[in-house]
Amino acid sequence: DQQVKQNSPSLSVQEGRISILNCDYTNSMFDYFLWYKKYPAEGPTFLISISSIKDKNEDGRFTVFLNKSAKHLSLHIVPSQPGDSAVYFCAAASMDSNYQLIWGAGTKLIIKP
Amino acid sequence: GAGVSQTPSNKVTEKGKYVELRCDPISGHTALYWYRQSLGQGPEFLIYFQGTGAADDSGLPNDRFFAVRPEGSVSTLKIQRTERGDSAVYLCASSLPGAGGGELFFGEGSRLTVL
């Protein structure tokens, strides 16, 4: 039973345009969500997070949107740059067990020059 | 080093053998986590340490898997009687106390291949 789903295994975007990565979850107890970025042969690195009391969090080119009623979150990257090419993981946690992240399968983002 | 260090980076072993994977967390990080990532999937939680004690080992798949952190710093993940299904990248992460919300710092992982 996948509690966190990333339904697009890959996404290709032109450099300079907006990249939108999507994530759906099923557990209504999740109240903290994170995006991690992973390059080949490296561990995941934290990108941005959002708690359930917010619907938007922005950090530079990266914005995460949370729609609790739809149990959906998305990561927007604008403008997309070649260095953004990586695998992006969505992860979720509940505050009462916030050390245990539940991860999606990842979306491979390819930025075309 | 400044980051989480994991050794070995690659380990090839035969079915039935014993394997140890080591993690050296960021200095000052009292929380330490082990995750396992199989091909095409996201990381899967194995165990969490707060200091020397295992605060949650509910993710360990069976009793062939065991992890220790005797001095509250370096941790070792131990796998007995390895099986082909144990092949995966084993990721270690650490975080500051009270970081909450999962902002973890990951090592590069140890890729285990069981033949």
GROMACS .gro file of C-alpha atoms in nm:
model
  228
    1ASP     CA    1   0.000   0.000   0.000
    2GLN     CA    2   0.179   0.309  -0.128
    3GLN     CA    3   0.100   0.600   0.100
    4VAL     CA    4   0.298   0.848  -0.109
    5LYS     CA    5   0.275   0.832  -0.487
    6GLN     CA    6   0.463   1.006  -0.761
    7ASN     CA    7   0.285   0.892  -1.074
    8SER     CA    8   0.527   1.038  -1.328
    9PRO     CA    9   0.850   0.838  -1.345
   10SER     CA   10   1.007   1.106  -1.563
   11LEU     CA   11   0.952   1.459  -1.689
   12SER     CA   12   1.130   1.653  -1.961
   13VAL     CA   13   1.126   2.034  -1.958
   14GLN     CA   14   1.291   2.299  -2.171
   15GLU     CA   15   1.552   2.514  -1.998
   16GLY     CA   16   1.399   2.839  -1.874
   17ARG     CA   17   1.045   2.700  -1.853
   18ILE     CA   18   0.856   2.590  -1.543
   19SER     CA   19   0.893   2.234  -1.409
   20ILE     CA   20   0.598   2.098  -1.211
   21LEU     CA   21   0.642   1.778  -1.015
   22ASN     CA   22   0.341   1.618  -0.852
   23CYS     CA   23   0.286   1.400  -0.548
   24ASP     CA   24  -0.026   1.242  -0.399
   25TYR     CA   25  -0.071   1.088  -0.056
   26THR     CA   26  -0.335   0.878   0.110
   27ASN     CA   27  -0.268   0.909   0.484
   28SER     CA   28  -0.458   1.203   0.632
   29MET     CA   29  -0.231   1.186   0.940
   30PHE     CA   30   0.061   1.324   0.740
   31ASP     CA   31   0.120   1.683   0.836
   32TYR     CA   32   0.469   1.755   0.711
   33PHE     CA   33   0.591   1.717   0.356
   34LEU     CA   34   0.935   1.743   0.202
   35TRP     CA   35   1.103   1.736  -0.135
   36TYR     CA   36   1.447   1.587  -0.178
   37LYS     CA   37   1.669   1.598  -0.483
   38LYS     CA   38   1.907   1.319  -0.579
   39TYR     CA   39   2.193   1.311  -0.826
   40PRO     CA   40   2.336   0.975  -0.942
   41ALA     CA   41   2.574   0.810  -0.693
   42GLU     CA   42   2.486   1.066  -0.425
   43GLY     CA   43   2.251   1.061  -0.130
   44PRO     CA   44   1.928   1.264  -0.140
   45THR     CA   45   1.962   1.630  -0.042
   46PHE     CA   46   1.686   1.829   0.123
   47LEU     CA   47   1.525   2.088  -0.102
   48ILE     CA   48   1.214   2.237   0.055
   49SER     CA   49   0.939   2.146   0.300
   50ILE     CA   50   0.590   2.250   0.399
   51SER     CA   51   0.375   2.188   0.703
   52SER     CA   52   0.005   2.123   0.681
   53ILE     CA   53  -0.083   2.459   0.831
   54LYS     CA   54   0.039   2.625   0.512
   55ASP     CA   55  -0.061   2.589   0.151
   56LYS     CA   56   0.250   2.739  -0.003
   57ASN     CA   57   0.618   2.769   0.076
   58GLU     CA   58   0.869   2.942  -0.145
   59ASP     CA   59   1.248   2.937  -0.153
   60GLY     CA   60   1.408   3.110  -0.448
   61ARG     CA   61   1.321   2.926  -0.768
   62PHE     CA   62   1.142   2.651  -0.575
   63THR     CA   63   0.782   2.665  -0.453
   64VAL     CA   64   0.584   2.386  -0.293
   65PHE     CA   65   0.205   2.392  -0.295
   66LEU     CA   66  -0.010   2.179  -0.067
   67ASN     CA   67  -0.377   2.098  -0.129
   68LYS     CA   68  -0.490   1.909   0.181
   69SER     CA   69  -0.843   1.844   0.063
   70ALA     CA   70  -0.707   1.675  -0.248
   71LYS     CA   71  -0.413   1.517  -0.061
   72HIS     CA   72  -0.187   1.655  -0.327
   73LEU     CA   73   0.132   1.854  -0.333
   74SER     CA   74   0.343   1.990  -0.612
   75LEU     CA   75   0.689   2.135  -0.656
   76HIS     CA   76   0.736   2.420  -0.902
   77ILE     CA   77   1.078   2.511  -1.031
   78VAL     CA   78   1.100   2.831  -1.230
   79PRO     CA   79   1.299   2.900  -1.431
   80SER     CA   80   1.433   2.548  -1.482
   81GLN     CA   81   1.810   2.518  -1.520
   82PRO     CA   82   2.028   2.231  -1.651
   83GLY     CA   83   2.160   2.169  -1.299
   84ASP     CA   84   1.806   2.088  -1.189
   85SER     CA   85   1.824   1.760  -1.382
   86ALA     CA   86   1.798   1.498  -1.107
   87VAL     CA   87   1.552   1.260  -0.943
   88TYR     CA   88   1.306   1.438  -0.713
   89PHE     CA   89   1.150   1.255  -0.421
   90CYS     CA   90   0.842   1.358  -0.230
   91ALA     CA   91   0.831   1.244   0.134
   92ALA     CA   92   0.578   1.278   0.413
   93ALA     CA   93   0.574   1.243   0.791
   94SER     CA   94   0.335   1.281   1.079
   95MET     CA   95   0.436   1.497   1.373
   96ASP     CA   96   0.395   1.216   1.620
   97SER     CA   97   0.653   1.007   1.435
   98ASN     CA   98   0.843   1.271   1.245
   99TYR     CA   99   1.158   1.073   1.222
  100GLN     CA  100   1.001   0.819   0.990
  101LEU     CA  101   0.966   0.959   0.640
  102ILE     CA  102   0.746   0.783   0.389
  103TRP     CA  103   0.881   0.835   0.039
  104GLY     CA  104   0.745   0.833  -0.312
  105ALA     CA  105   0.923   0.644  -0.589
  106GLY     CA  106   1.069   0.960  -0.740
  107THR     CA  107   1.039   1.155  -1.065
  108LYS     CA  108   1.338   1.192  -1.293
  109LEU     CA  109   1.351   1.551  -1.420
  110ILE     CA  110   1.543   1.619  -1.739
  111ILE     CA  111   1.608   1.980  -1.836
  112LYS     CA  112   1.671   2.016  -2.207
  113PRO     CA  113   1.905   2.295  -2.321
  114GLY     CA  114   3.461   1.531   0.689
  115ALA     CA  115   3.170   1.768   0.691
  116GLY     CA  116   2.907   1.528   0.567
  117VAL     CA  117   2.771   1.184   0.651
  118SER     CA  118   3.025   0.920   0.558
  119GLN     CA  119   2.933   0.565   0.465
  120THR     CA  120   3.161   0.270   0.404
  121PRO     CA  121   3.197   0.065   0.198
  122SER     CA  122   3.051   0.246  -0.100
  123ASN     CA  123   3.009  -0.088  -0.277
  124LYS     CA  124   2.989  -0.437  -0.137
  125VAL     CA  125   2.946  -0.757  -0.337
  126THR     CA  126   2.887  -1.071  -0.137
  127GLU     CA  127   2.756  -1.422  -0.178
  128LYS     CA  128   2.422  -1.546  -0.054
  129GLY     CA  129   2.445  -1.657   0.306
  130LYS     CA  130   2.737  -1.435   0.404
  131TYR     CA  131   2.748  -1.174   0.683
  132VAL     CA  132   2.779  -0.805   0.598
  133GLU     CA  133   2.850  -0.491   0.800
  134LEU     CA  134   2.782  -0.139   0.673
  135ARG     CA  135   2.922   0.160   0.857
  136CYS     CA  136   2.788   0.513   0.898
  137ASP     CA  137   2.973   0.811   1.042
  138PRO     CA  138   2.722   1.093   1.099
  139ILE     CA  139   2.778   1.466   1.102
  140SER     CA  140   2.941   1.574   1.426
  141GLY     CA  141   2.684   1.693   1.677
  142HIS     CA  142   2.393   1.513   1.513
  143THR     CA  143   2.238   1.294   1.778
  144ALA     CA  144   1.970   1.146   1.553
  145LEU     CA  145   2.076   0.877   1.304
  146TYR     CA  146   1.864   0.688   1.052
  147TRP     CA  147   1.909   0.394   0.822
  148TYR     CA  148   1.704   0.367   0.503
  149ARG     CA  149   1.712   0.112   0.222
  150GLN     CA  150   1.649   0.200  -0.141
  151SER     CA  151   1.573  -0.063  -0.400
  152LEU     CA  152   1.595   0.006  -0.771
  153GLY     CA  153   1.318   0.232  -0.895
  154GLN     CA  154   1.178   0.299  -0.550
  155GLY     CA  155   1.205   0.563  -0.284
  156PRO     CA  156   1.400   0.506   0.037
  157GLU     CA  157   1.235   0.277   0.293
  158PHE     CA  158   1.279   0.339   0.666
  159LEU     CA  159   1.472   0.076   0.860
  160ILE     CA  160   1.575   0.212   1.200
  161TYR     CA  161   1.618   0.535   1.394
  162PHE     CA  162   1.862   0.609   1.676
  163GLN     CA  163   1.844   0.896   1.921
  164GLY     CA  164   2.182   0.887   2.091
  165THR     CA  165   2.289   0.531   2.163
  166GLY     CA  166   1.946   0.372   2.175
  167ALA     CA  167   1.727   0.252   1.892
  168ALA     CA  168   1.419   0.469   1.930
  169ASP     CA  169   1.237   0.284   1.654
  170ASP     CA  170   1.346  -0.033   1.475
  171SER     CA  171   1.006  -0.114   1.328
  172GLY     CA  172   1.137  -0.090   0.972
  173LEU     CA  173   1.390  -0.372   1.002
  174PRO     CA  174   1.251  -0.642   0.771
  175ASN     CA  175   1.339  -0.944   0.985
  176ASP     CA  176   1.577  -1.066   1.256
  177ARG     CA  177   1.865  -1.102   1.009
  178PHE     CA  178   1.901  -0.724   1.027
  179PHE     CA  179   2.048  -0.551   1.330
  180ALA     CA  180   2.202  -0.209   1.391
  181VAL     CA  181   2.409  -0.065   1.673
  182ARG     CA  182   2.537   0.274   1.776
  183PRO     CA  183   2.733   0.201   2.092
  184GLU     CA  184   2.881   0.545   2.160
  185GLY     CA  185   2.610   0.760   2.008
  186SER     CA  186   2.812   0.846   1.699
  187VAL     CA  187   2.916   0.582   1.445
  188SER     CA  188   2.655   0.323   1.360
  189THR     CA  189   2.689  -0.020   1.204
  190LEU     CA  190   2.412  -0.200   1.016
  191LYS     CA  191   2.462  -0.576   1.030
  192ILE     CA  192   2.299  -0.825   0.796
  193GLN     CA  193   2.327  -1.197   0.865
  194ARG     CA  194   2.276  -1.479   0.614
  195THR     CA  195   2.233  -1.236   0.327
  196GLU     CA  196   1.975  -1.310   0.059
  197ARG     CA  197   1.953  -1.187  -0.300
  198GLY     CA  198   1.655  -0.974  -0.201
  199ASP     CA  199   1.878  -0.775   0.035
  200SER     CA  200   2.049  -0.619  -0.267
  201ALA     CA  201   1.986  -0.243  -0.247
  202VAL     CA  202   2.148   0.087  -0.161
  203TYR     CA  203   2.160   0.134   0.215
  204LEU     CA  204   2.140   0.501   0.307
  205CYS     CA  205   2.238   0.654   0.637
  206ALA     CA  206   2.122   0.999   0.746
  207SER     CA  207   2.168   1.217   1.049
  208SER     CA  208   1.999   1.526   1.188
  209LEU     CA  209   2.022   1.775   1.469
  210PRO     CA  210   1.827   1.706   1.784
  211GLY     CA  211   1.477   1.838   1.757
  212ALA     CA  212   1.510   1.891   1.383
  213GLY     CA  213   1.177   1.726   1.341
  214GLY     CA  214   0.999   1.730   1.013
  215GLY     CA  215   1.258   1.514   0.852
  216GLU     CA  216   1.530   1.752   0.730
  217LEU     CA  217   1.787   1.479   0.712
  218PHE     CA  218   2.143   1.484   0.583
  219PHE     CA  219   2.220   1.173   0.384
  220GLY     CA  220   2.541   0.993   0.303
  221GLU     CA  221   2.613   0.863  -0.046
  222GLY     CA  222   2.495   0.517   0.047
  223SER     CA  223   2.643   0.169   0.048
  224ARG     CA  224   2.542  -0.037  -0.254
  225LEU     CA  225   2.503  -0.400  -0.151
  226THR     CA  226   2.488  -0.672  -0.416
  227VAL     CA  227   2.415  -1.027  -0.303
  228LEU     CA  228   2.499  -1.286  -0.569
   0.00000   0.00000   0.00000
